Coordinates of C-alpha atoms in Angstrom, one line a residue:
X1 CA 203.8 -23.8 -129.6
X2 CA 202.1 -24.6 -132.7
X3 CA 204.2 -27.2 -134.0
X4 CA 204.0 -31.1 -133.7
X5 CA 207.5 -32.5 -134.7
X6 CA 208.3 -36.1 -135.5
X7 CA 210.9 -37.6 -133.3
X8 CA 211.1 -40.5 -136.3
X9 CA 210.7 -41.1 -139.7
X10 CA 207.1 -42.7 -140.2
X11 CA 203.8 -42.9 -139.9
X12 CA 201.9 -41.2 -137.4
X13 CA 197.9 -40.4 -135.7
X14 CA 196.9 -36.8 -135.4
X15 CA 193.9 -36.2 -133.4
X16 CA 192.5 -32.7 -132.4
X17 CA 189.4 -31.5 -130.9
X18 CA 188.4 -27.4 -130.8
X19 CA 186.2 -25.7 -128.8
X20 CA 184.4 -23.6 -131.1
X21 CA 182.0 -20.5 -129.9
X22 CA 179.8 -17.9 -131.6
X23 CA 178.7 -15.3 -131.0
X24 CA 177.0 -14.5 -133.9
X25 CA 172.8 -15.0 -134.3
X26 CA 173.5 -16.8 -137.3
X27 CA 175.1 -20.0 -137.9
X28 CA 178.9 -19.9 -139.2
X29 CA 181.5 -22.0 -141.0
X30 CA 184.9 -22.7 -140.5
X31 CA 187.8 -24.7 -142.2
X32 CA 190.4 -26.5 -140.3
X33 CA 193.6 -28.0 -142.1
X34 CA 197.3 -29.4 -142.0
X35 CA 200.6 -28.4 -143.0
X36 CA 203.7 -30.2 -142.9
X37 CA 206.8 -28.0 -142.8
X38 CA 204.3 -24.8 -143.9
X39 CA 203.2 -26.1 -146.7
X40 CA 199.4 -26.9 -147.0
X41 CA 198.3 -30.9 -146.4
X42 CA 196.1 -31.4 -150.1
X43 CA 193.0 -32.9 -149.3
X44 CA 193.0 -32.2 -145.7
X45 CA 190.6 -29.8 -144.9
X46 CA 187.3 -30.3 -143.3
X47 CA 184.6 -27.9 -143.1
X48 CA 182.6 -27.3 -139.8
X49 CA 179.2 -25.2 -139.0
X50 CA 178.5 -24.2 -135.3
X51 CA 175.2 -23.5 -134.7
X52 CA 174.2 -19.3 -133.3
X53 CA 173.9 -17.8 -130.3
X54 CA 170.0 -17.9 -129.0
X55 CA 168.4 -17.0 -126.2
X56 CA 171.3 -15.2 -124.8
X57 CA 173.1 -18.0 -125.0
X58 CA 176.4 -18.6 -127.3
X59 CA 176.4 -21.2 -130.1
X60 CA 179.4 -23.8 -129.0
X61 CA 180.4 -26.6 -130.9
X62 CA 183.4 -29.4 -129.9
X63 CA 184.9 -30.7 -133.1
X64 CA 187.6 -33.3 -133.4
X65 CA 188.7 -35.7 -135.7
X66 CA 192.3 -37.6 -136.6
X67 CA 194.5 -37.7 -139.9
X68 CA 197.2 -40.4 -140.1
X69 CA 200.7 -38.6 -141.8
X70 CA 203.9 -39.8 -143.3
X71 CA 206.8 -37.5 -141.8
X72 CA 210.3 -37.8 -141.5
X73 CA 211.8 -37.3 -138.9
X74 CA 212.2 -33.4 -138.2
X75 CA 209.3 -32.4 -140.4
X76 CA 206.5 -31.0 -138.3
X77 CA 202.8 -30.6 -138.8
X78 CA 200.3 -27.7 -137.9
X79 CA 196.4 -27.4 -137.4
X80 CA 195.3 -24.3 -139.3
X81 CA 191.7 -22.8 -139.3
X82 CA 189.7 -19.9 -140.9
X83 CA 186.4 -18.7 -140.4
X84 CA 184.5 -15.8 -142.6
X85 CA 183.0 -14.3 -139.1
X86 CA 184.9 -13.0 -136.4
X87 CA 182.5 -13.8 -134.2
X88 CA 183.3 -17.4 -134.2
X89 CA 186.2 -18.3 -132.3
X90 CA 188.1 -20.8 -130.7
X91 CA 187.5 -20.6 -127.0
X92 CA 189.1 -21.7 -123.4
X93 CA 186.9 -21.6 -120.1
X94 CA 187.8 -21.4 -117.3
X95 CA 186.6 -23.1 -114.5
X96 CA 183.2 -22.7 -113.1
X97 CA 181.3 -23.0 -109.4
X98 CA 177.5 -23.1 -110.9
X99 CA 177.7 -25.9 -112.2
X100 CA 180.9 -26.9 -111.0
X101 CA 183.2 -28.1 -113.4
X102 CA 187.0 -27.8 -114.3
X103 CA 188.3 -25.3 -116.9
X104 CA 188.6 -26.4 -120.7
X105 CA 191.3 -26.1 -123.6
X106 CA 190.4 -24.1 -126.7
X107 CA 192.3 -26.8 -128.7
X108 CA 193.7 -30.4 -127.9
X109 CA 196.0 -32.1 -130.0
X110 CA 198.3 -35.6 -129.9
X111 CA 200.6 -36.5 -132.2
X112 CA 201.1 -40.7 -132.0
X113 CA 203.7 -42.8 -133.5
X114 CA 201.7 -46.2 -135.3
X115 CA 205.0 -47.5 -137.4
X116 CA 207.9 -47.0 -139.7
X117 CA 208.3 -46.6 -142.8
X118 CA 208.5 -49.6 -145.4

């Protein structure tokens, strides 16, 4: 599911993190934005670079940050990214035994109530 709907009319905290990867020997861009009801959030969109893949090793990059959103309730909002080069991508891992560590989402995302609506 892509969509975070609004229980209630008001104001609410986004916050999303992604798990960015290259693959690429050069560094690449990506856009991430909103959209409420599939329409595009102006003013939303935040540009991020992950560095390349060197020594045999991919670039990676965790990104995150939070918007605060006025939505009735019903309306539901969407994190949407593009890149120009396929070879960056958003990326789950699973887990691991050397080091050991637990697997990892590609994206996170929370959608918090803060108040209603004056």
């Amino acid at each position: 599911t892509t969509k975070l709907t609004a229980a209630k009319a008001g104001l609410y905290n986004l916050q999303w993190s992604g798990q960015f990867n290259n693959t690429d020997t050069s560094e690449n861009d990506a856009s991430v934005w909103l959209r409420i009801d599939g329409v595009d959030v102006p003013g939303s969109t935040g540009f991020i670079a992950v560095v390349s893949s060197h020594g045999g090793i991919d670039g990676h990059g965790i990104i995150g940050w939070n918007y605060y959103v006025q939505l009735n309730a019903g309306q539901y909002v969407e994190i949407w990214w593009s890149t120009t080069n396929q070879k960056l991508t958003l990326e789950c891992y699973g887990p691991s035994t050397s080091p050991t560590r637990p697997s990892t989402a590609s994206v996170v995302a929370t959608l918090s109530f803060v108040s209603a609506l004056a």
